[in-house]
Amino acid sequence: MPPGEYTVSVSHAGFVLMQDPRRGVTASGFKIGLSGGQTLRNIVLPMAAAPVISGTVVGPDGQPLAAALVRAYVRQYTPYGTRMRVVKKGMTDDLGAFRLSGLSFGEYFVSAGYGDRERAEAVGKTQLSANVSRADDGYVTQFYDGTGELSYARPVRLAPDFDDGGVTIYLKEPARFRIHGQVVPPLAGVKIAIVPKGSDLAEATSFVQTGAGGAFEIRGVSPGTYLLLGTIISAYGSFSSDVMTLNVKDSDLDGIRMALIMTQRVSGGVTLDFGQPINFAAPHVRLVRSTIEFDQTLTEDVKPDGTFAFADVPAGEWDIVVEPIPPGMYVKSINSAGRNLLSGGNRLSGSAPIQIVVAPAPDTLDVQVTNGADPAIGAQVAVVPAATLRRRADRYFTGFTDSSGHLRLSALPPGTYTVYAFERIESGAYYALGANISGASPFRDRGVSVTLGDNGGKTIELKAIPAAETAGGIR
């Protein structure tokens, strides 16, 4: 293997990796540095039985409900903000019991819904027996423990040697509502996807279609926040709406209007600095439309000549990502018709090709972290970019200190960063430091600003932020 920094990952059905940042073992694997001629032997990666969330869904009459949909949400930190995302879902069995497996340790928020639409989302390839009654509009979706709002839900905590016990979710009598709307232009056959806030639109399974006059109706909707997206491929071309967020409270929603805009072809090229053709294999370009409420990603491969093209890009604000790129390289610039698209959140034009430039990352950052008078072993260092680039995940860098409290981060792009050190934080929580551009972060005085770009490297010292201050996440 060539010299460099690597992560050794491991997976096994029913097990998860036991994290130990002091030894360099994180959720993604075991981080190692390999120098020329070096041989590493006897690497031990401890695993533990994966946790599960199990319980029962009970109807208003006190009887267990079969074929109810159970969803597990997790707090997810992104460069676009902190949100709650659906990470696991499943159905109750004939005794109303459910079991959500394949999870990692952490906090989850669990809901249960019972209705024809929820059942359609949950069934997939599952065969329901003939004696399973129709759910129709069913019962209002509820979270554990006893609330219809995610913001008030009680989390289920999964940790080694800790068991929350069985989770019982009690559903209530129907409190269902209707969403009635119109697409413009009034096309028939437009597919309207509806998903709960926090879902990936690529995984949408619940749809309605517009009638002859472009009208649509969605029935049996529980109170909550939902995302709607309309799409159609017609004789006139491909159309898509923007993503619409609707908050259903205590009444029907009428008069919803969704504007359909023709999709466009977006193309461009990827080159190395100074216009040289790319010399690395199999990169692809991703267009990411992401907020704290939803995800939508389009992906196209980069051809051997460095060009790429997307056939049908909906209207909206997009970030542009190139991956994978070799270690030691970074995306230097993204431009189109004189516009700088690197910072993200751009509306793209099909008439102006996108030029993406990849260049070598020149700088090194050495960080020494202390815990009082002692070196902070296994502290996580987070390098957060300036506000203009905080939507770009590829401008955040992290690592864990060694037995002397030291960490070296190499091949960093030029720019101004703020560097923090934590005894322990949730996975990806450093994104919250970047998304919080208002400066209201409780750690704003604990970071050290550093400017890179002169190829000389920098050395800084930090004090580790205690784990007690980051318990429960970073807001």
C-alpha positions as semicolon CSV with decimal commas, in nm:
position;residue;x (nm);y (nm);z (nm)
1;M;0,000;0,000;0,000
2;P;0,127;0,354;-0,071
3;P;0,225;0,562;0,233
4;G;-0,058;0,777;0,367
5;E;-0,346;0,800;0,611
6;Y;-0,611;0,526;0,602
7;T;-0,924;0,416;0,785
8;V;-0,973;0,042;0,841
9;S;-1,346;-0,028;0,861
10;V;-1,525;-0,347;0,956
11;S;-1,885;-0,464;0,932
12;H;-2,078;-0,772;1,041
13;A;-2,452;-0,830;1,050
14;G;-2,583;-0,780;1,402
15;F;-2,270;-0,608;1,537
16;V;-2,130;-0,255;1,560
17;L;-1,778;-0,129;1,613
18;M;-1,693;-0,029;1,970
19;Q;-1,565;0,328;1,949
20;D;-1,249;0,425;2,136
21;P;-1,122;0,765;2,020
22;R;-0,818;0,736;2,246
23;R;-0,700;0,445;2,031
24;G;-0,817;0,607;1,709
25;V;-1,128;0,386;1,675
26;T;-1,426;0,598;1,566
27;A;-1,767;0,519;1,416
28;S;-1,608;0,505;1,069
29;G;-1,326;0,270;1,168
30;F;-0,964;0,262;1,287
31;K;-0,748;0,549;1,165
32;I;-0,386;0,465;1,085
33;G;-0,087;0,641;0,934
34;L;0,137;0,429;0,712
35;S;0,490;0,533;0,622
36;G;0,720;0,385;0,362
37;G;0,850;0,038;0,451
38;Q;0,628;0,016;0,762
39;T;0,432;-0,299;0,851
40;L;0,135;-0,284;1,088
41;R;0,034;-0,610;1,256
42;N;-0,222;-0,739;1,506
43;I;-0,480;-0,464;1,465
44;V;-0,771;-0,544;1,698
45;L;-1,114;-0,395;1,627
46;P;-1,358;-0,477;1,910
47;M;-1,725;-0,519;1,815
48;A;-2,039;-0,544;2,026
49;A;-2,387;-0,675;1,959
50;A;-2,582;-0,406;1,773
51;P;-2,860;-0,245;1,976
52;V;-3,226;-0,270;1,879
53;I;-3,542;-0,076;1,955
54;S;-3,837;-0,302;2,028
55;G;-4,185;-0,249;2,159
56;T;-4,557;-0,253;2,086
57;V;-4,808;-0,026;1,914
58;V;-5,146;-0,010;2,086
59;G;-5,472;0,131;1,948
60;P;-5,724;0,353;2,127
61;D;-5,918;0,046;2,241
62;G;-5,611;-0,094;2,416
63;Q;-5,559;-0,369;2,158
64;P;-5,225;-0,422;1,977
65;L;-5,225;-0,302;1,617
66;A;-5,093;-0,523;1,339
67;A;-4,924;-0,375;1,028
68;A;-4,859;-0,031;1,177
69;L;-4,565;0,173;1,048
70;V;-4,289;0,250;1,299
71;R;-4,021;0,510;1,218
72;A;-3,699;0,590;1,403
73;Y;-3,554;0,941;1,370
74;V;-3,203;1,050;1,463
75;R;-3,055;1,394;1,507
76;Q;-2,830;1,455;1,208
77;Y;-2,576;1,733;1,178
78;T;-2,517;1,866;0,826
79;P;-2,347;2,173;0,677
80;Y;-2,700;2,300;0,607
81;G;-2,819;2,279;0,968
82;T;-2,924;2,027;1,230
83;R;-3,230;1,819;1,153
84;M;-3,418;1,506;1,247
85;R;-3,396;1,234;0,981
86;V;-3,575;0,902;0,937
87;V;-3,307;0,631;0,953
88;K;-3,511;0,314;1,010
89;K;-3,867;0,198;0,964
90;G;-4,060;-0,125;0,994
91;M;-4,399;-0,283;1,057
92;T;-4,561;-0,432;1,363
93;D;-4,642;-0,803;1,353
94;D;-4,975;-0,971;1,423
95;L;-4,927;-0,905;1,797
96;G;-4,855;-0,537;1,746
97;A;-4,485;-0,585;1,824
98;F;-4,199;-0,425;1,634
99;R;-3,821;-0,461;1,629
100;L;-3,592;-0,205;1,464
101;S;-3,243;-0,350;1,416
102;G;-2,928;-0,245;1,236
103;L;-2,888;0,061;1,457
104;S;-2,586;0,215;1,625
105;F;-2,560;0,344;1,979
106;G;-2,714;0,687;2,033
107;E;-3,047;0,865;2,078
108;Y;-3,351;0,793;1,859
109;F;-3,701;0,935;1,838
110;V;-3,967;0,676;1,754
111;S;-4,313;0,727;1,600
112;A;-4,595;0,497;1,499
113;G;-4,863;0,557;1,235
114;Y;-5,160;0,348;1,130
115;G;-5,338;0,417;0,802
116;D;-5,349;0,304;0,442
117;R;-5,077;0,548;0,336
118;E;-4,846;0,449;0,621
119;R;-4,909;0,085;0,545
120;A;-4,826;0,134;0,178
121;E;-4,495;0,294;0,279
122;A;-4,413;0,011;0,519
123;V;-4,523;-0,296;0,325
124;G;-4,270;-0,306;0,039
125;K;-4,226;-0,674;-0,037
126;T;-4,407;-0,787;0,277
127;Q;-4,715;-1,002;0,219
128;L;-5,009;-0,923;0,445
129;S;-5,241;-1,209;0,532
130;A;-5,605;-1,188;0,429
131;N;-5,726;-1,140;0,787
132;V;-5,538;-0,808;0,830
133;S;-5,814;-0,548;0,826
134;R;-5,798;-0,232;0,615
135;A;-5,659;0,065;0,797
136;D;-5,839;0,333;0,590
137;D;-5,754;0,673;0,742
138;G;-5,648;0,495;1,060
139;Y;-5,517;0,676;1,368
140;V;-5,310;0,987;1,415
141;T;-4,932;0,935;1,420
142;Q;-4,781;0,948;1,769
143;F;-4,428;0,965;1,906
144;Y;-4,286;0,797;2,210
145;D;-4,378;0,909;2,476
146;G;-4,734;1,032;2,404
147;T;-4,695;1,334;2,179
148;G;-4,779;1,411;1,818
149;E;-4,489;1,657;1,780
150;L;-4,132;1,546;1,718
151;S;-3,995;1,846;1,908
152;Y;-4,163;1,723;2,228
153;A;-4,086;1,353;2,186
154;R;-3,887;1,157;2,441
155;P;-3,573;0,997;2,296
156;V;-3,491;0,629;2,324
157;R;-3,129;0,599;2,434
158;L;-2,922;0,308;2,307
159;A;-2,589;0,266;2,485
160;P;-2,366;-0,029;2,581
161;D;-2,495;-0,199;2,896
162;F;-2,805;0,023;2,897
163;D;-3,156;-0,083;2,798
164;D;-3,456;0,148;2,784
165;G;-3,683;-0,154;2,792
166;G;-3,978;-0,213;2,560
167;V;-4,118;0,097;2,389
168;T;-4,496;0,117;2,390
169;I;-4,667;0,372;2,165
170;Y;-5,036;0,445;2,218
171;L;-5,228;0,576;1,918
172;K;-5,531;0,804;1,944
173;E;-5,863;0,834;1,765
174;P;-5,848;0,986;1,417
175;A;-5,741;1,346;1,385
176;R;-5,687;1,331;1,012
177;F;-5,701;1,612;0,760
178;R;-5,702;1,675;0,386
179;I;-5,464;1,864;0,157
180;H;-5,623;1,995;-0,161
181;G;-5,425;2,179;-0,427
182;Q;-5,359;2,260;-0,790
183;V;-5,051;2,238;-1,012
184;V;-4,969;2,516;-1,258
185;P;-4,976;2,466;-1,553
186;P;-5,281;2,239;-1,499
187;L;-5,133;1,910;-1,622
188;A;-5,297;1,575;-1,556
189;G;-5,092;1,282;-1,429
190;V;-4,844;1,487;-1,223
191;K;-4,702;1,263;-0,952
192;I;-4,719;1,436;-0,611
193;A;-4,487;1,281;-0,351
194;I;-4,557;1,341;0,017
195;V;-4,308;1,250;0,292
196;P;-4,266;1,352;0,657
197;K;-4,015;1,626;0,731
198;G;-3,668;1,474;0,767
199;S;-3,713;1,212;0,495
200;D;-3,501;1,159;0,187
201;L;-3,713;1,247;-0,115
202;A;-3,536;0,975;-0,314
203;E;-3,705;0,722;-0,084
204;A;-4,059;0,860;-0,123
205;T;-4,317;0,582;-0,158
206;S;-4,645;0,769;-0,105
207;F;-4,786;0,946;-0,413
208;V;-5,109;1,091;-0,552
209;Q;-5,168;1,204;-0,911
210;T;-5,337;1,512;-1,044
211;G;-5,667;1,487;-1,231
212;A;-5,764;1,630;-1,567
213;G;-5,757;1,990;-1,441
214;G;-5,431;1,957;-1,248
215;A;-5,607;1,926;-0,912
216;F;-5,490;1,687;-0,640
217;E;-5,615;1,573;-0,303
218;I;-5,424;1,398;-0,023
219;R;-5,649;1,246;0,242
220;G;-5,598;1,110;0,590
221;V;-5,302;1,331;0,687
222;S;-5,198;1,336;1,053
223;P;-5,090;1,663;1,214
224;G;-4,723;1,730;1,142
225;T;-4,483;1,881;0,889
226;Y;-4,466;1,732;0,539
227;L;-4,275;1,784;0,214
228;L;-4,446;1,782;-0,126
229;L;-4,276;1,746;-0,465
230;G;-4,450;1,729;-0,803
231;T;-4,289;1,571;-1,111
232;I;-4,402;1,463;-1,459
233;I;-4,249;1,355;-1,788
234;S;-4,497;1,463;-2,054
235;A;-4,518;1,522;-2,426
236;Y;-4,423;1,883;-2,354
237;G;-4,108;1,789;-2,164
238;S;-3,999;1,705;-1,809
239;F;-4,135;1,925;-1,529
240;S;-4,071;1,948;-1,156
241;S;-4,195;2,170;-0,877
242;D;-3,980;2,313;-0,604
243;V;-4,001;2,130;-0,271
244;M;-4,294;2,263;-0,069
245;T;-4,312;2,243;0,311
246;L;-4,660;2,218;0,466
247;N;-4,749;2,224;0,834
248;V;-5,074;2,040;0,908
249;K;-5,215;2,150;1,245
250;D;-5,586;2,120;1,319
251;S;-5,768;2,176;0,991
252;D;-5,770;2,092;0,620
253;L;-5,535;2,275;0,387
254;D;-5,704;2,413;0,075
255;G;-5,585;2,626;-0,214
256;I;-5,231;2,486;-0,228
257;R;-5,067;2,584;-0,558
258;M;-4,758;2,409;-0,692
259;A;-4,573;2,573;-0,981
260;L;-4,421;2,330;-1,230
261;I;-4,102;2,443;-1,401
262;M;-3,941;2,265;-1,696
263;T;-3,622;2,085;-1,599
264;Q;-3,300;2,171;-1,779
265;R;-2,983;2,009;-1,901
266;V;-2,678;2,108;-1,697
267;S;-2,328;2,023;-1,821
268;G;-1,967;2,112;-1,758
269;G;-1,616;1,982;-1,712
270;V;-1,359;1,895;-1,446
271;T;-0,992;1,986;-1,490
272;L;-0,681;2,005;-1,279
273;D;-0,526;2,339;-1,193
274;F;-0,383;2,532;-1,491
275;G;-0,628;2,361;-1,726
276;Q;-0,461;2,018;-1,722
277;P;-0,692;1,717;-1,781
278;I;-0,783;1,506;-1,478
279;N;-0,549;1,214;-1,416
280;F;-0,745;1,023;-1,153
281;A;-1,006;0,756;-1,207
282;A;-1,384;0,735;-1,166
283;P;-1,486;1,071;-1,022
284;H;-1,848;1,176;-1,033
285;V;-2,032;1,504;-0,986
286;R;-2,325;1,532;-0,748
287;L;-2,587;1,804;-0,742
288;V;-2,722;1,826;-0,389
289;R;-3,041;2,010;-0,297
290;S;-3,040;1,984;0,080
291;T;-3,183;2,177;0,373
292;I;-3,265;2,098;0,734
293;E;-3,591;1,952;0,601
294;F;-3,500;1,724;0,310
295;D;-3,239;1,572;0,080
296;Q;-3,234;1,537;-0,297
297;T;-2,924;1,424;-0,486
298;L;-2,850;1,383;-0,858
299;T;-2,533;1,201;-0,966
300;E;-2,349;1,173;-1,297
301;D;-2,012;1,018;-1,382
302;V;-1,730;1,228;-1,520
303;K;-1,626;1,099;-1,863
304;P;-1,260;1,026;-1,951
305;D;-1,236;1,366;-2,122
306;G;-1,345;1,537;-1,797
307;T;-1,697;1,633;-1,909
308;F;-2,029;1,556;-1,740
309;A;-2,396;1,625;-1,813
310;F;-2,726;1,607;-1,620
311;A;-3,031;1,558;-1,841
312;D;-3,317;1,678;-1,616
313;V;-3,227;1,913;-1,331
314;P;-3,526;2,060;-1,146
315;A;-3,536;2,425;-1,048
316;G;-3,395;2,495;-0,703
317;E;-3,082;2,584;-0,513
318;W;-2,804;2,329;-0,562
319;D;-2,463;2,256;-0,416
320;I;-2,201;2,095;-0,642
321;V;-1,979;1,814;-0,513
322;V;-1,698;1,620;-0,684
323;E;-1,600;1,284;-0,538
324;P;-1,398;1,084;-0,494
325;I;-1,085;1,289;-0,548
326;P;-0,737;1,164;-0,451
327;P;-0,589;1,238;-0,108
328;G;-0,404;1,567;-0,109
329;M;-0,638;1,728;-0,363
330;Y;-0,932;1,965;-0,318
331;V;-1,198;2,144;-0,522
332;K;-1,038;2,482;-0,581
333;S;-1,310;2,658;-0,779
334;I;-1,651;2,611;-0,942
335;N;-1,756;2,878;-1,191
336;S;-2,024;2,929;-1,452
337;A;-2,055;3,234;-1,678
338;G;-1,846;3,440;-1,438
339;R;-2,045;3,330;-1,130
340;N;-1,867;3,167;-0,834
341;L;-2,065;2,854;-0,742
342;L;-1,820;2,713;-0,487
343;S;-2,010;2,831;-0,179
344;G;-2,328;2,647;-0,286
345;G;-2,697;2,726;-0,278
346;N;-2,700;2,829;-0,645
347;R;-2,969;2,826;-0,910
348;L;-2,812;2,667;-1,214
349;S;-2,845;2,771;-1,577
350;G;-2,848;2,514;-1,853
351;S;-2,707;2,768;-2,099
352;A;-2,382;2,820;-1,904
353;P;-2,142;2,523;-1,862
354;I;-1,991;2,464;-1,518
355;Q;-1,612;2,465;-1,489
356;I;-1,473;2,276;-1,190
357;V;-1,103;2,298;-1,101
358;V;-0,928;2,048;-0,872
359;A;-0,586;2,137;-0,727
360;P;-0,329;2,006;-0,477
361;A;-0,397;2,101;-0,114
362;P;-0,072;2,255;0,012
363;D;-0,082;2,307;0,388
364;T;-0,034;2,120;0,715
365;L;-0,182;2,201;1,057
366;D;-0,030;2,074;1,383
367;V;-0,259;2,089;1,686
368;Q;-0,159;2,034;2,049
369;V;-0,451;1,982;2,285
370;T;-0,435;1,993;2,665
371;N;-0,673;1,903;2,943
372;G;-0,557;2,131;3,218
373;A;-0,185;2,063;3,261
374;D;-0,202;1,722;3,092
375;P;-0,219;1,629;2,724
376;A;-0,574;1,555;2,604
377;I;-0,561;1,199;2,469
378;G;-0,826;1,104;2,213
379;A;-0,971;1,455;2,189
380;Q;-1,154;1,529;1,866
381;V;-1,023;1,828;1,674
382;A;-1,263;2,000;1,433
383;V;-1,146;2,245;1,166
384;V;-1,441;2,463;1,056
385;P;-1,420;2,679;0,740
386;A;-1,509;3,046;0,705
387;A;-1,875;3,142;0,668
388;T;-1,864;3,161;0,287
389;L;-1,774;2,791;0,259
390;R;-1,969;2,644;0,548
391;R;-2,214;2,462;0,318
392;R;-1,925;2,253;0,182
393;A;-1,871;1,928;0,371
394;D;-1,532;1,887;0,201
395;R;-1,398;2,195;0,382
396;Y;-1,446;2,047;0,730
397;F;-1,160;1,839;0,871
398;T;-1,142;1,631;1,187
399;G;-0,908;1,398;1,369
400;F;-0,823;1,259;1,714
401;T;-0,518;1,342;1,920
402;D;-0,259;1,075;2,002
403;S;-0,110;0,971;2,337
404;S;0,077;1,301;2,359
405;G;-0,230;1,514;2,279
406;H;-0,099;1,591;1,930
407;L;-0,270;1,577;1,591
408;R;-0,130;1,657;1,246
409;L;-0,376;1,733;0,966
410;S;-0,210;1,740;0,626
411;A;-0,317;1,847;0,277
412;L;-0,553;2,123;0,389
413;P;-0,686;2,374;0,132
414;P;-0,597;2,743;0,166
415;G;-0,840;2,955;0,364
416;T;-0,935;3,085;0,706
417;Y;-1,061;2,832;0,960
418;T;-1,165;2,813;1,325
419;V;-1,028;2,512;1,512
420;Y;-1,191;2,349;1,816
421;A;-1,108;2,051;2,038
422;F;-1,363;1,838;2,226
423;E;-1,336;1,562;2,481
424;R;-1,640;1,402;2,315
425;I;-1,910;1,515;2,072
426;E;-2,177;1,345;1,866
427;S;-2,088;1,229;1,517
428;G;-2,082;1,526;1,280
429;A;-2,173;1,775;1,554
430;Y;-1,895;2,007;1,439
431;Y;-2,119;2,097;1,143
432;A;-2,339;2,287;1,389
433;L;-2,045;2,517;1,459
434;G;-2,029;2,603;1,091
435;A;-2,404;2,635;1,036
436;N;-2,432;2,871;1,332
437;I;-2,306;3,178;1,148
438;S;-2,484;3,413;1,390
439;G;-2,196;3,374;1,633
440;A;-2,427;3,259;1,913
441;S;-2,236;2,932;1,966
442;P;-2,148;2,870;2,331
443;F;-1,797;2,772;2,211
444;R;-1,722;3,084;2,007
445;D;-1,450;3,187;2,255
446;R;-1,293;2,839;2,268
447;G;-1,187;2,819;1,903
448;V;-0,860;2,939;1,751
449;S;-0,861;3,114;1,413
450;V;-0,592;3,011;1,164
451;T;-0,522;3,109;0,803
452;L;-0,362;2,853;0,572
453;G;-0,223;2,890;0,225
454;D;0,146;2,982;0,238
455;N;0,268;2,618;0,218
456;G;0,448;2,667;0,548
457;G;0,209;2,495;0,783
458;K;0,082;2,620;1,115
459;T;0,101;2,506;1,479
460;I;-0,167;2,594;1,735
461;E;-0,258;2,501;2,092
462;L;-0,607;2,429;2,220
463;K;-0,782;2,337;2,544
464;A;-1,029;2,052;2,513
465;I;-1,394;2,147;2,569
466;P;-1,526;1,916;2,846
467;A;-1,767;1,638;2,751
468;A;-2,022;1,771;3,001
469;E;-2,066;2,083;2,785
470;T;-2,151;1,885;2,470
471;A;-2,381;1,625;2,630
472;G;-2,716;1,621;2,451
473;G;-2,573;1,764;2,130
474;I;-2,467;2,104;1,998
475;R;-2,745;2,352;1,922
